[in-house]
Amino acid sequence: MKFRAMFGILALLLCQSALTNAEDYNPSPYAWSIPLGASAHKAGVPLGGIGAGNFMYNASGSFGPWRMRPQDLEVKFMPQAAFHLREEVDGKMPHTATLATSDVMAAWPKIEPGSATYYALFPKGWCKYSGFQTTITLEFFSPIIKDNYRETSLPVGVFLFHLHNPSDKPVKLSLMFTFPNAPYVNRVARGGLTNKVVRRGAMNAIVLTADNPTNPVETQGSQWCIATDAKGASVQAVWDGTGDGRDILDEFSRSGVLRDIQAVHTKLPCGAIAVSVTLEPGESKDVPFVLAWDFPQVSFGSGTRWWRRYTEYFPPGKPQASEIAAEALKKFRKWSKAIDDWQSPYMAGSAPAWLKQGAMNELYYCTFGGSFWENGCITKPKEYGARPGQHLAFVMECMEYNYAESFDVRQHACRVTRDLWPQMERDILLGFADFVTDEKINPKGAVPHDAGSPEDDPFFAYDQYARNYIRYYHHGDCPRHGRNFLQS
């Protein structure tokens, strides 16, 4: 039996965003929630646009699983990637914590399972933390927006901390975002790792680059970027990601301010950005961070390489991670409102809350389902879907069936693209129309099962399921039955 979701429905719900008073920033009364770290099944809301490469900020507060290419679902976690908090109340002994329950560096003081609550309504998620003097809620999302083809393609995640001091004492609060110069996928090399501080206007950023002539073209020059435009920001361009994390934790715990001290050479340079604020009694503030990445090419098993869709708006040829981060810092409130606006008619309907929750959260598959969305083929001319302005796209049939946009079960995906991104649906169907009218390969005009497999050459070698069937059964490669299976 074919089914679409490996991780199942995260039946979580909506929390209104873009509020200025964190005291009022609470989950919607519709919300179903899960205690942070309560489940061994580490999944959550994915970040990144359609076809941009994606990962989850999961319900343990860590980063993973990852799917930076359609064919590479990697259940791994980045222990160097986390958010950290230092709270000092009225001059008393400060308290430092890493806002995750597992899968972080050994020296970092994790919070206890259940000491925060995780919410989600894709493409948004929230963590509301307890155990601190300050009221703290983290909102995170990527701009997946109905009838929007630009922002929906972008490789960026926004993390917005809503802070409120409900006490009668002032609170000094520092937040730190740590992130490694991370790998791409396990089977594609990414070396020559260097980190650099970039300051532009109010933005403080660290750009984490791979530059080595031995890198494949898919990762050469690729970048991650962490950034903030909050006042009171400080940076550490490099800390050692191969250790236990004590070096950066001690630096942060000292005062909440990073001094960007000279770091020792390391095979895994990681960056950190910290923001310190003072909250007077009753005061509220928001602190934004963004994570952007620029891996403009995606390749498949055949070696065919394509430009990702976002490269129409951030063209290849020069590094773009800091440019994407700068745009996110400028526009994230507008994006947040646009998400709320397109979702609100669905949430206002008469359907039961559980159905609204499930319908929205199953949209995670639009990005994390092995999504591909192109802006041109690099290595050869298109054979199908080559009309001006046509951008081919797919998601995988499911996590277990490595077929692109399987037509026999497209009822799962077509309703989403038809209703939310009709131009994408049009482009997919026109691609299949080209397959059907392909007299050279398909003289009988049959509708193929799929657009191919990312392990081979999708949108060039289509109908991978049929070719696998012939190879397995007619050519005797089926491990259980062999050729005789068809003769019995």
Coordinates of C-alpha atoms in Angstrom, one line a residue, residues 229-486:
D229 CA 19.6 43.0 12.5
A230 CA 18.8 43.4 16.2
K231 CA 20.6 46.0 18.2
G232 CA 23.2 44.7 20.7
A233 CA 24.5 42.0 18.4
S234 CA 28.0 40.4 18.7
V235 CA 29.6 37.7 16.7
Q236 CA 32.1 34.8 16.9
A237 CA 33.2 34.1 13.3
V238 CA 34.8 30.7 14.1
W239 CA 34.6 28.2 17.0
D240 CA 35.6 24.6 16.9
G241 CA 32.8 22.3 15.8
T242 CA 34.8 19.1 16.4
G243 CA 35.0 19.6 20.2
D244 CA 32.3 19.4 22.9
G245 CA 31.1 23.0 22.5
R246 CA 32.5 24.3 25.7
D247 CA 34.6 27.0 24.1
I248 CA 31.6 28.9 22.7
L249 CA 29.4 28.2 25.6
D250 CA 31.9 29.6 28.1
E251 CA 32.4 32.7 26.0
F252 CA 28.6 33.2 25.8
S253 CA 28.0 32.4 29.5
R254 CA 30.6 35.0 30.6
S255 CA 28.6 38.1 29.8
G256 CA 26.2 37.2 26.9
V257 CA 28.5 39.1 24.5
L258 CA 30.8 37.5 22.0
R259 CA 34.3 39.0 21.5
D260 CA 35.1 37.3 18.2
I261 CA 38.4 36.1 19.6
Q262 CA 40.9 34.4 17.4
A263 CA 40.0 30.7 17.0
V264 CA 42.2 27.8 16.5
H265 CA 42.2 26.0 13.2
T266 CA 39.4 23.5 12.9
K267 CA 38.1 21.1 10.3
L268 CA 34.6 22.2 11.1
P269 CA 34.4 26.0 11.6
C270 CA 31.2 27.1 13.2
G271 CA 29.8 30.5 13.7
A272 CA 27.8 32.2 16.4
I273 CA 25.7 35.4 16.7
A274 CA 24.5 36.7 20.1
V275 CA 22.0 39.5 20.9
S276 CA 21.7 41.1 24.3
V277 CA 18.7 43.1 25.5
T278 CA 17.5 44.5 28.8
L279 CA 13.8 44.2 29.6
E280 CA 12.4 46.5 32.1
P281 CA 9.4 45.4 34.2
G282 CA 6.5 44.8 31.8
E283 CA 8.5 45.4 28.7
S284 CA 8.4 43.3 25.5
K285 CA 10.9 43.0 22.7
D286 CA 11.3 40.8 19.6
V287 CA 14.7 39.5 18.4
P288 CA 15.0 38.1 14.9
F289 CA 17.6 35.6 13.5
V290 CA 17.6 34.2 10.0
L291 CA 19.4 31.3 8.4
A292 CA 19.9 31.4 4.6
W293 CA 21.7 29.1 2.2
D294 CA 22.9 29.2 -1.3
F295 CA 23.3 25.9 -3.1
P296 CA 22.1 27.0 -6.6
Q297 CA 22.6 23.7 -8.4
V298 CA 20.9 20.4 -7.8
S299 CA 22.1 17.2 -9.5
F300 CA 20.6 13.7 -10.1
G301 CA 22.1 10.3 -10.4
S302 CA 22.7 10.6 -14.1
G303 CA 24.8 13.7 -13.6
T304 CA 22.3 16.1 -15.0
R305 CA 22.4 19.4 -13.2
W306 CA 19.6 22.0 -12.9
W307 CA 19.4 25.5 -11.5
R308 CA 17.1 25.7 -8.5
R309 CA 14.0 27.9 -8.9
Y310 CA 15.1 30.7 -6.6
T311 CA 18.0 31.5 -8.9
E312 CA 15.7 33.4 -11.1
Y313 CA 15.5 36.0 -8.3
F314 CA 19.0 35.6 -6.8
P315 CA 21.1 34.7 -10.0
P316 CA 24.0 32.4 -9.8
G317 CA 27.5 33.7 -10.5
K318 CA 28.0 35.5 -7.3
P319 CA 27.5 34.4 -3.6
Q320 CA 23.9 35.1 -2.6
A321 CA 23.4 33.8 1.0
S322 CA 23.9 37.1 2.7
E323 CA 21.6 38.8 0.1
I324 CA 18.9 36.3 0.8
A325 CA 19.4 36.8 4.6
A326 CA 19.2 40.6 4.2
E327 CA 15.9 40.3 2.4
A328 CA 14.5 38.0 5.0
L329 CA 15.4 40.5 7.8
K330 CA 13.7 43.3 5.9
K331 CA 10.6 41.4 4.9
F332 CA 9.9 38.7 7.5
R333 CA 7.0 40.5 9.1
K334 CA 5.3 41.0 5.7
W335 CA 5.9 37.3 5.0
S336 CA 4.4 36.3 8.3
K337 CA 1.3 38.3 7.7
A338 CA 0.9 36.9 4.2
I339 CA 1.0 33.4 5.6
D340 CA -1.7 34.3 8.2
D341 CA -3.8 35.9 5.5
W342 CA -3.9 33.0 3.1
Q343 CA -4.5 30.5 5.9
S344 CA -7.2 32.4 7.7
P345 CA -10.1 31.5 5.4
Y346 CA -9.4 27.8 5.9
M347 CA -9.1 28.3 9.7
A348 CA -12.4 30.2 9.8
G349 CA -14.3 27.5 8.1
S350 CA -16.7 25.0 9.7
A351 CA -14.4 22.0 9.4
P352 CA -13.4 20.4 12.8
A353 CA -10.2 21.7 14.3
W354 CA -8.4 18.3 13.8
L355 CA -9.1 18.4 10.1
K356 CA -7.8 22.0 9.7
Q357 CA -4.7 21.0 11.7
G358 CA -4.0 17.9 9.6
A359 CA -4.7 19.5 6.3
M360 CA -2.3 22.4 7.0
N361 CA 0.5 20.3 8.5
E362 CA 0.4 17.7 5.7
L363 CA 1.5 20.5 3.4
Y364 CA 5.0 19.9 4.8
Y365 CA 5.3 17.5 1.9
C366 CA 5.3 20.4 -0.5
T367 CA 8.9 21.1 0.6
F368 CA 10.2 18.1 2.5
G369 CA 8.8 15.5 0.2
G370 CA 11.8 15.5 -2.0
S371 CA 10.7 18.7 -3.8
F372 CA 12.3 19.8 -7.0
W373 CA 11.5 23.1 -8.8
E374 CA 13.8 24.3 -11.6
N375 CA 15.0 27.4 -13.3
G376 CA 16.7 25.8 -16.3
C377 CA 18.9 22.8 -17.1
I378 CA 22.6 23.4 -16.9
T379 CA 24.1 20.4 -18.6
K380 CA 21.9 19.9 -21.6
P381 CA 18.8 21.4 -23.3
K382 CA 15.4 20.5 -22.0
E383 CA 13.6 17.8 -24.0
Y384 CA 10.2 18.2 -22.3
G385 CA 8.6 21.2 -20.6
A386 CA 10.7 23.6 -22.6
R387 CA 8.1 26.3 -23.2
P388 CA 9.1 29.9 -22.3
G389 CA 8.4 30.6 -18.7
Q390 CA 7.8 26.9 -17.9
H391 CA 9.4 25.6 -14.6
L392 CA 9.2 21.9 -14.1
A393 CA 8.6 20.6 -10.6
F394 CA 7.9 17.4 -8.6
V395 CA 7.7 15.8 -5.2
M396 CA 8.4 12.2 -4.6
E397 CA 5.6 9.7 -4.6
C398 CA 6.3 9.1 -0.9
M399 CA 9.3 8.7 1.3
E400 CA 9.7 5.0 0.3
Y401 CA 9.0 5.2 -3.5
N402 CA 11.7 7.2 -5.2
Y403 CA 9.5 8.2 -8.2
A404 CA 9.0 11.8 -9.3
E405 CA 5.4 13.1 -9.4
S406 CA 3.8 9.6 -9.8
F407 CA 0.8 10.1 -11.9
D408 CA -1.3 7.3 -10.6
V409 CA -1.4 8.9 -7.1
R410 CA -1.3 12.6 -8.1
Q411 CA -4.6 13.1 -6.4
H412 CA -2.5 13.6 -3.3
A413 CA -0.4 16.4 -4.7
C414 CA -2.5 18.0 -7.5
R415 CA -5.1 19.5 -5.2
V416 CA -2.3 21.4 -3.4
T417 CA -0.6 22.8 -6.4
R418 CA -4.0 23.5 -8.2
D419 CA -5.3 25.5 -5.2
L420 CA -2.1 27.1 -3.9
W421 CA 0.2 27.4 -6.9
P422 CA -1.8 26.9 -10.1
Q423 CA 1.0 28.0 -12.4
M424 CA 3.1 25.1 -11.0
E425 CA 0.3 22.7 -11.6
R426 CA 0.0 23.9 -15.2
D427 CA 3.7 23.4 -15.8
I428 CA 3.7 19.9 -14.3
L429 CA 0.7 18.9 -16.5
L430 CA 2.3 20.4 -19.6
G431 CA 5.4 18.3 -18.9
F432 CA 3.3 15.1 -18.8
A433 CA 1.5 16.2 -22.0
D434 CA 4.9 16.3 -23.6
F435 CA 5.6 12.7 -22.4
V436 CA 2.2 11.6 -23.9
T437 CA 2.9 13.2 -27.3
D438 CA 6.5 11.9 -27.4
E439 CA 6.3 9.8 -30.6
K440 CA 9.9 8.8 -30.5
I441 CA 9.9 7.1 -27.0
N442 CA 6.1 6.8 -26.5
P443 CA 4.5 6.2 -29.9
K444 CA 1.3 4.8 -28.4
G445 CA 0.7 7.9 -26.4
A446 CA 0.5 6.2 -23.0
V447 CA 0.5 8.2 -19.8
P448 CA 3.7 7.4 -18.0
H449 CA 3.7 6.4 -14.3
D450 CA 6.1 9.2 -13.3
A451 CA 8.5 11.9 -14.5
G452 CA 11.5 9.7 -13.6
S453 CA 13.6 9.1 -10.6
P454 CA 16.2 11.4 -9.0
E455 CA 18.5 8.4 -8.8
D456 CA 18.5 8.5 -12.6
D457 CA 17.4 11.5 -14.9
P458 CA 14.0 12.9 -14.1
F459 CA 12.3 14.9 -16.9
F460 CA 14.6 13.2 -19.4
A461 CA 14.2 9.5 -18.6
Y462 CA 10.6 9.4 -17.6
D463 CA 8.5 6.4 -16.6
Q464 CA 11.1 5.0 -14.2
Y465 CA 8.6 2.6 -12.6
A466 CA 7.9 0.9 -15.9
R467 CA 11.6 0.6 -16.6
N468 CA 12.3 -0.8 -13.2
Y469 CA 9.4 -3.3 -13.6
I470 CA 10.9 -4.6 -16.9
R471 CA 14.4 -4.8 -15.4
Y472 CA 13.2 -6.6 -12.3
Y473 CA 10.8 -9.1 -13.8
H474 CA 11.5 -9.5 -17.5
H475 CA 15.3 -9.5 -17.1
G476 CA 15.4 -11.7 -14.1
D477 CA 16.7 -9.1 -11.6
C478 CA 13.9 -9.6 -9.1
P479 CA 15.6 -10.9 -6.0
R480 CA 12.6 -12.9 -4.8
H481 CA 11.1 -14.2 -8.0
G482 CA 13.4 -13.8 -11.0
R483 CA 12.3 -14.2 -14.6
N484 CA 10.1 -17.2 -13.8
F485 CA 7.7 -15.0 -11.8
L486 CA 6.1 -13.7 -15.0

